[in-house]
Amino acid sequence: MNERAPLPKYGKNKIRLTVGERLFDFLNVALFILIAIAIIFPFFNIFAISLTSNAEYMREPFIIFPKEPTLEAYSYMFGTPTIPRAYAVTLLITVSGTFLSTLVTSMLAYGLSKPTLRGHKFFMIYLLITMFFSGGLIPNYYNITKTLHLSNNLLALILPGTVSVFNFIIVRSFFKQLPASLEESAKIDGANEFTILFRIIYPLSIPTLATIAMFVAVGLWNSWFSAQLYIRDEKLYPLQLIVRNYVLQEAKPAEMQNLEGLRDATGKRIYLNETGLKMACAVATALPMVIIYPFIQKYFEKGVTIGAVKG
């Protein structure tokens, strides 16, 4: 009996690289390290300035590591109801808007993933037209304020983004890849459309649903323009609008202006670093998404590409 020739061995089953390949890998790693540093450094600098006292910042505006870190800016920022209230408003908008958008978009995608649905082509064309053409800012404004009467109402920040055609296409493409036998066997067992959707389709769609939910959540969390158009009461301002007005327009919230100021243990007034306070506001707005994103990231690649095979 002929014996198979032994496979060549390279150390511990590793492929030997040429000098050129090793140099190429080294240059790639070095380049991406430099890019990562260039991306991370501005955020680190913002965080460092937020921990810097006014006296230290006046001596040296360019700060990498503050010599005497202080939480004065954060104490001042959360010393009034403005920022906590804005956090609550933004959280309410983000959670409710994300849930509503994910639910409505997925239900719409489930229905239009069936070519046998009456009016299927009409609704698909209708949705695709809205993806490429918009009525414009003025018609949208009149629709929200005059037709729906949602001026100075948080629903004006939630309802317009309920259906995203881009997210709809992603979810619909995934639904179309699921085998028809799943629904057929469920119907034989007596399940209706809602039971099939919520007990069979949704559990299989967690990566895709998590992906579009994150898209919607990030968009709602960072949104400020809609609030500037429709909200007049400062108590209903979301976090991003307050921070944007303060950082870019020097419009410090009224409750912060009326605050007497922090004092040390001896009663001496502490002069805050205004730039540090702005940076603290920026950190406070970005931190929640930075914390949440790593837990959702594993769904992104799978959720977006899982429906890319079949349109």
Coordinates of C-alpha atoms in Angstrom, one line a residue:
M1 CA 0.0 0.0 0.0
N2 CA 1.3 3.4 -1.0
E3 CA 1.9 5.8 1.8
R4 CA 1.1 9.5 1.5
A5 CA 4.2 11.7 1.4
P6 CA 4.5 13.7 4.6
L7 CA 3.5 17.4 4.4
P8 CA 6.3 19.9 4.6
K9 CA 6.7 21.4 8.1
Y10 CA 7.5 25.0 8.7
G11 CA 8.3 25.4 12.4
K12 CA 5.0 25.1 14.3
N13 CA 2.9 24.6 11.1
K14 CA 3.4 28.3 10.2
I15 CA 3.9 29.5 6.7
R16 CA 7.2 31.2 6.2
L17 CA 7.0 34.8 5.0
T18 CA 9.5 36.5 2.8
V19 CA 11.4 39.6 3.8
G20 CA 9.1 41.7 1.6
E21 CA 6.0 40.3 3.1
R22 CA 7.2 40.9 6.6
L23 CA 8.1 44.5 5.8
F24 CA 4.7 45.0 4.2
D25 CA 3.0 43.6 7.3
F26 CA 5.1 45.8 9.6
L27 CA 4.3 48.9 7.5
N28 CA 0.6 48.1 7.6
V29 CA 0.6 47.7 11.4
A30 CA 2.5 50.9 11.9
L31 CA 0.2 52.8 9.5
F32 CA -3.0 51.6 11.3
I33 CA -1.4 52.4 14.7
L34 CA -0.8 56.0 13.6
I35 CA -4.3 56.2 12.2
A36 CA -5.8 54.9 15.5
I37 CA -3.7 57.5 17.5
A38 CA -4.8 60.3 15.2
I39 CA -8.5 59.2 15.7
I40 CA -8.3 58.6 19.5
F41 CA -6.1 61.6 20.5
P42 CA -8.7 64.4 19.9
F43 CA -11.2 62.5 22.1
F44 CA -8.5 62.0 24.8
N45 CA -7.6 65.7 24.6
I46 CA -11.2 66.6 25.1
F47 CA -11.5 64.4 28.2
A48 CA -8.2 65.8 29.6
I49 CA -9.4 69.4 29.2
S50 CA -12.6 68.5 31.0
L51 CA -10.6 67.5 34.0
T52 CA -8.4 70.6 34.0
S53 CA -8.8 73.5 36.4
N54 CA -9.0 77.1 35.1
A55 CA -5.6 78.1 36.5
E56 CA -3.8 75.1 34.8
Y57 CA -5.6 75.7 31.5
M58 CA -4.6 79.3 31.5
R59 CA -1.0 78.4 31.9
E60 CA -1.0 75.6 29.3
P61 CA -4.0 75.3 26.9
F62 CA -2.5 72.2 25.2
I63 CA -3.0 69.5 27.7
I64 CA -2.4 65.7 27.4
F65 CA -2.3 64.8 31.1
P66 CA -3.7 67.3 33.7
K67 CA -1.3 67.7 36.6
E68 CA -4.1 68.2 39.1
P69 CA -7.3 66.6 37.7
T70 CA -10.5 68.0 39.0
L71 CA -14.2 67.3 38.6
E72 CA -15.2 70.9 38.9
A73 CA -16.7 71.1 35.4
Y74 CA -18.8 67.9 35.9
S75 CA -19.9 69.1 39.4
Y76 CA -21.0 72.4 37.9
M77 CA -22.6 70.8 34.9
F78 CA -24.7 68.4 37.0
G79 CA -25.3 71.0 39.7
T80 CA -28.5 72.2 37.9
P81 CA -31.5 70.3 36.6
T82 CA -30.6 71.3 33.0
I83 CA -28.3 68.4 32.1
P84 CA -30.1 65.6 34.0
R85 CA -33.4 66.7 32.6
A86 CA -31.9 66.9 29.0
Y87 CA -30.6 63.4 29.6
A88 CA -34.0 62.2 30.5
V89 CA -35.6 63.8 27.5
T90 CA -33.0 62.4 25.1
L91 CA -33.3 58.9 26.7
L92 CA -37.0 59.0 26.3
I93 CA -36.8 60.0 22.7
T94 CA -34.1 57.5 21.9
V95 CA -35.7 54.5 23.6
S96 CA -39.2 55.1 22.4
G97 CA -38.2 56.1 18.9
T98 CA -35.9 53.1 18.6
F99 CA -38.5 50.7 19.7
L100 CA -41.2 52.2 17.5
S101 CA -39.0 52.5 14.4
T102 CA -37.7 48.9 14.8
L103 CA -41.1 47.5 15.3
V104 CA -42.9 49.3 12.5
T105 CA -40.0 48.9 10.0
S106 CA -39.7 45.2 10.7
M107 CA -43.5 44.6 10.4
L108 CA -43.5 46.5 7.2
A109 CA -40.6 44.5 5.9
Y110 CA -42.2 41.2 6.8
G111 CA -45.4 42.1 4.9
L112 CA -43.6 43.3 1.8
S113 CA -41.2 40.4 1.8
K114 CA -44.1 38.3 0.4
P115 CA -44.6 38.9 -3.4
T116 CA -48.1 37.5 -3.2
L117 CA -49.2 40.5 -1.0
R118 CA -51.8 42.6 -2.9
G119 CA -50.3 45.9 -3.9
H120 CA -46.8 44.6 -3.3
K121 CA -45.2 46.4 -6.3
F122 CA -47.1 49.7 -5.7
F123 CA -45.9 49.9 -2.0
M124 CA -42.3 49.0 -3.0
I125 CA -42.2 51.7 -5.6
Y126 CA -43.8 54.2 -3.2
L127 CA -41.2 53.5 -0.5
L128 CA -38.3 53.7 -2.9
I129 CA -39.4 57.0 -4.2
T130 CA -39.4 58.5 -0.7
M131 CA -35.8 57.2 -0.3
F132 CA -34.5 59.2 -3.2
F133 CA -36.8 62.3 -3.1
S134 CA -37.9 64.4 -0.2
G135 CA -40.6 67.0 0.1
G136 CA -38.2 69.5 1.5
L137 CA -37.8 71.3 4.8
I138 CA -40.8 73.7 4.5
P139 CA -43.4 71.0 3.6
N140 CA -42.1 68.9 6.5
Y141 CA -42.3 71.8 8.9
Y142 CA -45.9 72.6 7.9
N143 CA -46.8 68.9 8.1
I144 CA -45.5 68.6 11.6
T145 CA -46.7 71.9 13.0
K146 CA -50.0 72.6 11.0
T147 CA -51.3 69.2 10.0
L148 CA -50.3 67.1 13.0
H149 CA -50.1 70.0 15.4
L150 CA -47.0 68.7 17.1
S151 CA -45.2 72.0 17.7
N152 CA -43.4 72.0 21.0
N153 CA -44.2 68.3 21.4
L154 CA -41.6 65.5 21.8
L155 CA -43.7 63.4 19.3
A156 CA -42.4 65.7 16.6
L157 CA -38.9 64.2 17.3
I158 CA -40.1 60.6 17.3
L159 CA -42.8 60.0 14.7
P160 CA -41.1 61.4 11.5
G161 CA -38.4 58.8 11.7
T162 CA -40.6 55.9 12.4
V163 CA -39.9 54.2 9.0
S164 CA -36.5 54.2 7.5
V165 CA -36.5 52.9 3.9
F166 CA -32.8 52.0 4.2
N167 CA -33.4 49.9 7.3
F168 CA -36.5 48.5 5.7
I169 CA -34.5 47.2 2.7
I170 CA -32.0 45.5 5.0
V171 CA -34.7 43.7 7.1
R172 CA -36.7 42.8 4.0
S173 CA -33.7 41.2 2.3
F174 CA -33.1 39.1 5.4
F175 CA -36.7 38.0 5.7
K176 CA -36.7 36.9 2.0
Q177 CA -33.8 34.6 2.7
L178 CA -35.6 32.6 5.4
P179 CA -37.0 29.3 4.1
A180 CA -40.7 29.3 3.4
S181 CA -41.0 25.9 5.1
L182 CA -40.7 27.7 8.5
E183 CA -44.0 29.6 8.0
E184 CA -45.7 26.7 6.3
S185 CA -45.0 24.3 9.2
A186 CA -46.1 27.0 11.6
K187 CA -49.4 27.5 9.8
I188 CA -50.0 23.8 9.7
D189 CA -49.7 23.9 13.5
G190 CA -52.3 26.7 13.6
A191 CA -50.1 29.7 14.0
N192 CA -51.3 33.0 12.6
E193 CA -49.2 35.8 11.1
F194 CA -48.5 37.5 14.4
T195 CA -47.4 34.3 16.1
I196 CA -45.1 33.5 13.2
L197 CA -43.6 37.0 13.2
F198 CA -43.0 37.4 17.0
R199 CA -42.2 33.8 17.9
I200 CA -40.3 32.5 14.8
I201 CA -39.1 35.3 12.6
Y202 CA -38.0 37.8 15.3
P203 CA -35.8 35.3 17.3
L204 CA -34.0 34.4 14.0
S205 CA -33.6 38.1 13.2
I206 CA -31.9 39.4 16.3
P207 CA -28.6 40.4 14.6
T208 CA -30.5 42.3 11.9
L209 CA -32.9 44.0 14.3
A210 CA -30.1 44.9 16.7
T211 CA -28.2 46.5 13.8
I212 CA -31.0 48.7 12.6
A213 CA -32.0 49.5 16.2
M214 CA -28.4 50.8 16.8
F215 CA -28.6 52.9 13.6
V216 CA -31.8 54.5 14.8
A217 CA -30.7 54.9 18.4
V218 CA -27.4 56.7 17.3
G219 CA -29.4 59.0 15.0
L220 CA -31.9 59.9 17.6
W221 CA -29.3 60.4 20.3
N222 CA -27.3 62.8 18.2
S223 CA -30.2 64.6 16.7
W224 CA -30.6 68.3 17.5
F225 CA -31.9 70.0 14.3
S226 CA -35.5 68.7 14.6
A227 CA -35.6 69.9 18.2
Q228 CA -34.4 73.4 17.1
L229 CA -37.2 73.5 14.6
Y230 CA -40.1 72.2 16.6
I231 CA -39.3 72.7 20.3
R232 CA -39.7 76.1 22.0
D233 CA -39.6 75.2 25.7
E234 CA -36.1 74.9 26.9
K235 CA -37.2 72.3 29.4
L236 CA -38.0 70.0 26.5
Y237 CA -34.6 70.5 24.8
P238 CA -32.7 67.2 24.2
L239 CA -29.1 67.0 25.4
Q240 CA -27.5 67.5 22.0
L241 CA -29.3 70.8 21.4
I242 CA -28.3 72.2 24.7
V243 CA -24.7 71.2 24.2
R244 CA -24.6 72.5 20.7
N245 CA -26.0 75.9 21.6
Y246 CA -23.5 76.2 24.5
V247 CA -20.4 74.9 22.6
L248 CA -20.9 76.7 19.3
Q249 CA -23.0 79.7 20.2
E250 CA -21.9 80.4 23.7
A251 CA -25.6 80.1 24.8
K252 CA -25.2 78.8 28.3
P253 CA -28.5 77.4 29.7
A254 CA -30.3 79.9 31.9
E255 CA -30.2 77.6 34.9
M256 CA -26.4 77.5 34.6
Q257 CA -26.2 81.2 34.3
N258 CA -28.2 81.7 37.5
L259 CA -26.0 79.3 39.4
E260 CA -23.9 81.2 42.0
G261 CA -20.9 79.0 41.3
L262 CA -18.9 76.4 43.2
R263 CA -17.0 77.2 46.3
D264 CA -14.2 75.3 48.1
A265 CA -14.2 74.2 51.7
T266 CA -13.1 77.7 52.9
G267 CA -15.9 79.4 51.0
K268 CA -13.7 80.9 48.3
R269 CA -15.3 81.0 44.9
I270 CA -13.9 78.6 42.3
Y271 CA -13.5 80.1 38.8
L272 CA -14.4 77.4 36.3
N273 CA -12.6 76.6 33.1
E274 CA -15.2 77.5 30.5
T275 CA -13.5 75.5 27.8
G276 CA -13.3 72.6 30.3
L277 CA -17.0 72.9 30.9
K278 CA -17.8 72.7 27.2
M279 CA -15.5 69.7 26.9
A280 CA -17.3 68.1 29.9
C281 CA -20.6 68.6 28.1
A282 CA -19.2 66.9 25.0
V283 CA -17.9 64.0 27.0
A284 CA -21.3 63.6 28.7
T285 CA -23.1 63.5 25.4
A286 CA -20.8 61.0 23.7
L287 CA -20.1 58.6 26.7
P288 CA -23.4 56.6 26.6
M289 CA -23.0 55.6 22.9
V290 CA -19.3 54.8 23.5
I291 CA -20.3 52.5 26.3
I292 CA -23.2 50.8 24.5
Y293 CA -21.5 50.4 21.1
P294 CA -19.0 47.6 22.0
F295 CA -21.9 45.4 23.1
I296 CA -23.8 45.8 19.8
Q297 CA -20.8 45.8 17.5
K298 CA -20.7 42.0 17.2
Y299 CA -24.1 42.2 15.4
F300 CA -23.1 44.9 12.9
E301 CA -21.2 42.9 10.3
K302 CA -23.6 40.0 10.5
G303 CA -26.7 42.1 10.6
V304 CA -25.8 44.3 7.6
T305 CA -24.3 41.6 5.3
I306 CA -26.7 38.8 6.2
G307 CA -29.3 40.3 3.9
A308 CA -26.9 41.3 1.1
V309 CA -27.0 38.0 -0.9
K310 CA -30.5 38.3 -2.1
G311 CA -32.4 41.5 -2.8

